[in-house]
Amino acid sequence: TQLLEQSPQFLSIQEGENLTVYCNSSSVFSSLQWYRQEPGEGPVLLVTVVTGGEVKKLKRLTFQFGDARKDSSLHITAAQPGDTGLYLCAGAGASGGSYIPTFGRGTSLIVHP
Amino acid sequence: DAGVTQSPTHLIKTRGQQVTLRCSPKSGHDTVSWYQQALGQGPQFIFQYYEEEERQRGNFPDRFSGHQFPNYSSELNVNALLLGDSALYLCASSLGRRGTDTQYFGPGTRLTVL
């Protein structure tokens, strides 16, 4: 059973479009992280959110942590080809448990020029 | 400042063989975690080493073992390889054993079991 469900699994869009990626769980997390992974590389941390309802912005990327700390979303405005990659969410501290992050399957994003 | 490095980058083995993967953490980091990432999946936690001891372990069989050296570098050993062990093996380093600190991932070792 996947603790974290990410949707959509695949996304193929044109440069300039907006998109939202979702990360959902039935568990409450102490913190949730978003990573981007490019082919042949390890995941790179984009952001960590810890407070329910928290919104963080990183240039054209907006991250939101749900009020109940069970879900999160990543919104990209005016996507560019450089945004192409696998976007992974990872939750830690579920129900007072381990702080080792548990990853979702990821959303594979392709942005066409 | 060197980041996390892993070796080798690619490896091909046959079923039943044994393999050792290596990881050097980011400078100043003392904790190393290992993950397995199968094709189309997110990374799955194998185990974490801190102060040369295995501190936490994920749901992996005893065929997966590891070691951490006094210089904080680490090895992942897998015995009796199965076809299903084919994956990208990622090493991540951090400072402190709590796991809430930011983890920095290496580029991974791609293992193919034939």
Tab-separated table of C-alpha atoms in Angstrom:
chain	number	residue	atom	x	y	z
A	1	THR	CA	0.000	0.000	0.000
A	2	GLN	CA	1.404	3.362	-1.104
A	3	LEU	CA	1.431	5.776	1.827
A	4	LEU	CA	1.595	8.768	-0.504
A	5	GLU	CA	-0.399	8.951	-3.715
A	6	GLN	CA	0.754	11.350	-6.392
A	7	SER	CA	-1.312	12.506	-9.343
A	8	PRO	CA	-1.146	12.704	-12.199
A	9	GLN	CA	1.476	10.049	-12.855
A	10	PHE	CA	2.451	11.595	-16.193
A	11	LEU	CA	2.041	15.116	-17.563
A	12	SER	CA	3.042	16.394	-21.006
A	13	ILE	CA	2.447	20.088	-21.657
A	14	GLN	CA	3.587	22.968	-23.836
A	15	GLU	CA	5.904	25.718	-22.684
A	16	GLY	CA	3.976	28.541	-21.023
A	17	GLU	CA	1.167	26.394	-19.621
A	18	ASN	CA	0.335	26.152	-15.929
A	19	LEU	CA	0.073	22.853	-14.056
A	20	THR	CA	-0.675	21.445	-10.616
A	21	VAL	CA	0.641	18.203	-9.134
A	22	TYR	CA	-1.015	16.594	-6.120
A	23	CYS	CA	0.263	14.491	-3.229
A	24	ASN	CA	-2.347	12.836	-1.016
A	25	SER	CA	-2.306	10.546	1.999
A	26	SER	CA	-4.538	9.258	4.752
A	27	SER	CA	-1.690	9.834	7.216
A	28	VAL	CA	-0.778	13.039	9.000
A	29	PHE	CA	2.822	14.113	8.466
A	30	SER	CA	5.081	16.289	10.568
A	31	SER	CA	6.695	17.586	7.426
A	32	LEU	CA	6.429	17.107	3.697
A	33	GLN	CA	9.115	17.627	1.107
A	34	TRP	CA	9.084	18.098	-2.653
A	35	TYR	CA	11.989	16.944	-4.787
A	36	ARG	CA	12.815	17.119	-8.488
A	37	GLN	CA	14.786	14.313	-10.069
A	38	GLU	CA	16.316	14.513	-13.530
A	39	PRO	CA	17.410	11.454	-15.533
A	40	GLY	CA	20.681	10.015	-14.252
A	41	GLU	CA	20.606	12.136	-11.125
A	42	GLY	CA	19.453	11.797	-7.545
A	43	PRO	CA	16.477	13.772	-6.212
A	44	VAL	CA	17.130	17.421	-5.351
A	45	LEU	CA	15.152	19.000	-2.528
A	46	LEU	CA	12.944	21.909	-3.633
A	47	VAL	CA	11.084	22.741	-0.437
A	48	THR	CA	10.046	21.478	2.999
A	49	VAL	CA	6.651	22.422	4.464
A	50	VAL	CA	5.855	21.811	8.125
A	51	THR	CA	2.815	23.896	9.079
A	52	GLY	CA	-0.742	23.034	8.048
A	53	GLY	CA	-1.972	25.553	5.472
A	54	GLU	CA	1.556	26.724	4.742
A	55	VAL	CA	2.279	28.163	1.310
A	56	LYS	CA	5.810	28.551	-0.016
A	57	LYS	CA	6.924	30.081	-3.278
A	58	LEU	CA	10.090	29.331	-5.184
A	59	LYS	CA	10.142	31.548	-8.284
A	60	ARG	CA	7.403	30.074	-10.543
A	61	LEU	CA	6.726	27.150	-8.170
A	62	THR	CA	4.104	27.394	-5.422
A	63	PHE	CA	3.869	24.694	-2.762
A	64	GLN	CA	0.952	24.268	-0.392
A	65	PHE	CA	0.586	21.987	2.645
A	66	GLY	CA	-2.976	21.001	3.483
A	67	ASP	CA	-4.567	22.270	6.695
A	68	ALA	CA	-4.695	18.734	8.088
A	69	ARG	CA	-1.090	18.014	6.992
A	70	LYS	CA	-2.240	15.023	4.940
A	71	ASP	CA	-1.855	16.448	1.464
A	72	SER	CA	0.141	18.898	-0.591
A	73	SER	CA	0.182	20.465	-4.012
A	74	LEU	CA	2.791	21.915	-6.328
A	75	HIS	CA	1.729	24.524	-8.860
A	76	ILE	CA	4.019	25.641	-11.670
A	77	THR	CA	3.228	28.850	-13.516
A	78	ALA	CA	4.330	29.334	-17.127
A	79	ALA	CA	6.213	26.034	-17.322
A	80	GLN	CA	9.538	25.960	-19.143
A	81	PRO	CA	11.450	23.038	-20.710
A	82	GLY	CA	13.911	23.270	-17.819
A	83	ASP	CA	11.084	22.219	-15.484
A	84	THR	CA	11.066	18.772	-17.092
A	85	GLY	CA	11.735	16.020	-14.583
A	86	LEU	CA	10.247	13.669	-12.014
A	87	TYR	CA	8.570	15.492	-9.128
A	88	LEU	CA	8.516	13.499	-5.906
A	89	CYS	CA	6.772	14.254	-2.648
A	90	ALA	CA	8.007	12.698	0.577
A	91	GLY	CA	6.349	12.742	3.974
A	92	ALA	CA	8.079	12.280	7.303
A	93	GLY	CA	6.953	11.754	10.860
A	94	ALA	CA	3.666	10.056	9.969
A	95	SER	CA	1.537	9.575	13.079
A	96	GLY	CA	4.509	10.185	15.315
A	97	GLY	CA	6.584	7.562	13.568
A	98	SER	CA	9.942	7.579	11.868
A	99	TYR	CA	11.377	10.780	10.483
A	100	ILE	CA	12.779	8.915	7.515
A	101	PRO	CA	10.887	10.353	4.530
A	102	THR	CA	8.469	8.091	2.668
A	103	PHE	CA	8.295	8.875	-1.035
A	104	GLY	CA	5.409	8.807	-3.463
A	105	ARG	CA	5.805	7.342	-6.957
A	106	GLY	CA	6.308	10.730	-8.501
A	107	THR	CA	4.839	12.763	-11.344
A	108	SER	CA	6.823	12.688	-14.561
A	109	LEU	CA	6.588	16.111	-16.231
A	110	ILE	CA	7.639	16.884	-19.796
A	111	VAL	CA	7.495	20.481	-20.999
A	112	HIS	CA	7.739	20.821	-24.773
A	113	PRO	CA	9.319	23.969	-26.286
B	1	ASP	CA	32.705	21.438	-1.715
B	2	ALA	CA	32.044	17.954	-3.066
B	3	GLY	CA	28.535	16.675	-2.819
B	4	VAL	CA	27.524	13.078	-2.304
B	5	THR	CA	29.442	10.716	-4.560
B	6	GLN	CA	28.626	7.119	-5.414
B	7	SER	CA	30.482	4.363	-7.203
B	8	PRO	CA	30.224	2.657	-9.534
B	9	THR	CA	27.728	4.536	-11.739
B	10	HIS	CA	26.547	1.386	-13.491
B	11	LEU	CA	26.861	-2.299	-12.685
B	12	ILE	CA	25.675	-5.496	-14.338
B	13	LYS	CA	25.469	-8.710	-12.339
B	14	THR	CA	23.838	-12.113	-12.714
B	15	ARG	CA	21.379	-13.792	-10.403
B	16	GLY	CA	22.942	-15.235	-7.266
B	17	GLN	CA	25.958	-12.945	-7.307
B	18	GLN	CA	26.876	-10.437	-4.642
B	19	VAL	CA	27.409	-6.706	-5.099
B	20	THR	CA	28.947	-3.850	-3.093
B	21	LEU	CA	28.035	-0.233	-3.718
B	22	ARG	CA	29.920	2.708	-2.222
B	23	CYS	CA	28.977	6.172	-1.051
B	24	SER	CA	30.916	9.182	0.196
B	25	PRO	CA	28.759	11.709	2.036
B	26	LYS	CA	28.755	15.459	1.577
B	27	SER	CA	31.553	17.138	3.504
B	28	GLY	CA	30.586	17.597	7.143
B	29	HIS	CA	27.741	15.078	7.076
B	30	ASP	CA	27.759	12.121	9.448
B	31	THR	CA	24.594	10.214	8.505
B	32	VAL	CA	24.117	8.079	5.424
B	33	SER	CA	20.851	6.601	4.188
B	34	TRP	CA	20.387	4.153	1.339
B	35	TYR	CA	17.372	3.963	-0.952
B	36	GLN	CA	16.264	1.655	-3.757
B	37	GLN	CA	14.413	3.243	-6.667
B	38	ALA	CA	12.841	0.795	-9.075
B	39	LEU	CA	11.806	1.992	-12.526
B	40	GLY	CA	8.680	4.140	-12.305
B	41	GLN	CA	8.726	4.225	-8.513
B	42	GLY	CA	9.807	6.620	-5.832
B	43	PRO	CA	12.843	5.830	-3.665
B	44	GLN	CA	12.245	3.179	-0.998
B	45	PHE	CA	14.221	3.464	2.247
B	46	ILE	CA	16.622	0.562	2.897
B	47	PHE	CA	18.520	1.639	6.013
B	48	GLN	CA	20.345	4.495	7.697
B	49	TYR	CA	23.790	4.543	9.285
B	50	TYR	CA	24.962	6.877	12.005
B	51	GLU	CA	28.065	6.513	14.170
B	52	GLU	CA	28.969	3.355	12.247
B	53	GLU	CA	25.769	1.582	13.298
B	54	GLU	CA	22.553	0.770	11.500
B	55	ARG	CA	20.000	3.017	13.201
B	56	GLN	CA	16.855	2.457	11.184
B	57	ARG	CA	15.837	-0.108	8.622
B	58	GLY	CA	13.108	-0.267	6.027
B	59	ASN	CA	11.249	-3.340	4.822
B	60	PHE	CA	14.143	-5.077	3.077
B	61	PRO	CA	15.418	-8.646	3.611
B	62	ASP	CA	18.654	-9.529	5.354
B	63	ARG	CA	20.297	-9.977	1.954
B	64	PHE	CA	20.713	-6.216	2.125
B	65	SER	CA	23.420	-5.180	4.555
B	66	GLY	CA	25.651	-2.213	5.007
B	67	HIS	CA	28.538	-0.635	6.752
B	68	GLN	CA	29.693	2.816	7.725
B	69	PHE	CA	33.356	3.643	8.139
B	70	PRO	CA	34.984	6.079	10.600
B	71	ASN	CA	35.243	8.672	7.812
B	72	TYR	CA	31.408	8.411	7.434
B	73	SER	CA	31.572	6.784	4.016
B	74	SER	CA	29.315	3.791	3.562
B	75	GLU	CA	28.831	0.564	1.648
B	76	LEU	CA	25.687	-1.261	0.652
B	77	ASN	CA	26.018	-5.014	0.119
B	78	VAL	CA	23.428	-7.184	-1.549
B	79	ASN	CA	23.822	-10.980	-1.501
B	80	ALA	CA	22.155	-13.633	-3.636
B	81	LEU	CA	20.973	-11.115	-6.205
B	82	LEU	CA	17.495	-11.501	-7.696
B	83	LEU	CA	16.157	-10.074	-10.933
B	84	GLY	CA	13.925	-7.813	-8.831
B	85	ASP	CA	16.978	-6.157	-7.292
B	86	SER	CA	17.548	-4.305	-10.564
B	87	ALA	CA	17.126	-0.646	-9.657
B	88	LEU	CA	18.808	2.690	-9.059
B	89	TYR	CA	20.439	2.664	-5.636
B	90	LEU	CA	20.630	6.086	-4.066
B	91	CYS	CA	22.730	7.259	-1.175
B	92	ALA	CA	21.722	10.341	0.800
B	93	SER	CA	23.714	12.118	3.462
B	94	SER	CA	22.610	14.446	6.230
B	95	LEU	CA	23.837	15.866	9.480
B	96	GLY	CA	22.430	14.247	12.574
B	97	ARG	CA	20.468	11.033	13.002
B	98	ARG	CA	16.992	12.465	13.433
B	99	GLY	CA	16.250	12.326	9.741
B	100	THR	CA	14.501	15.671	9.788
B	101	ASP	CA	17.607	17.387	8.522
B	102	THR	CA	17.911	18.003	4.806
B	103	GLN	CA	19.133	14.971	2.895
B	104	TYR	CA	21.423	15.413	-0.076
B	105	PHE	CA	21.272	12.639	-2.642
B	106	GLY	CA	24.028	11.273	-4.799
B	107	PRO	CA	23.531	10.453	-8.496
B	108	GLY	CA	22.961	6.785	-7.729
B	109	THR	CA	24.296	3.455	-8.939
B	110	ARG	CA	22.268	1.732	-11.653
B	111	LEU	CA	22.283	-2.023	-10.929
B	112	THR	CA	21.087	-4.449	-13.563
B	113	VAL	CA	20.653	-8.105	-12.598
B	114	LEU	CA	20.464	-10.549	-15.520
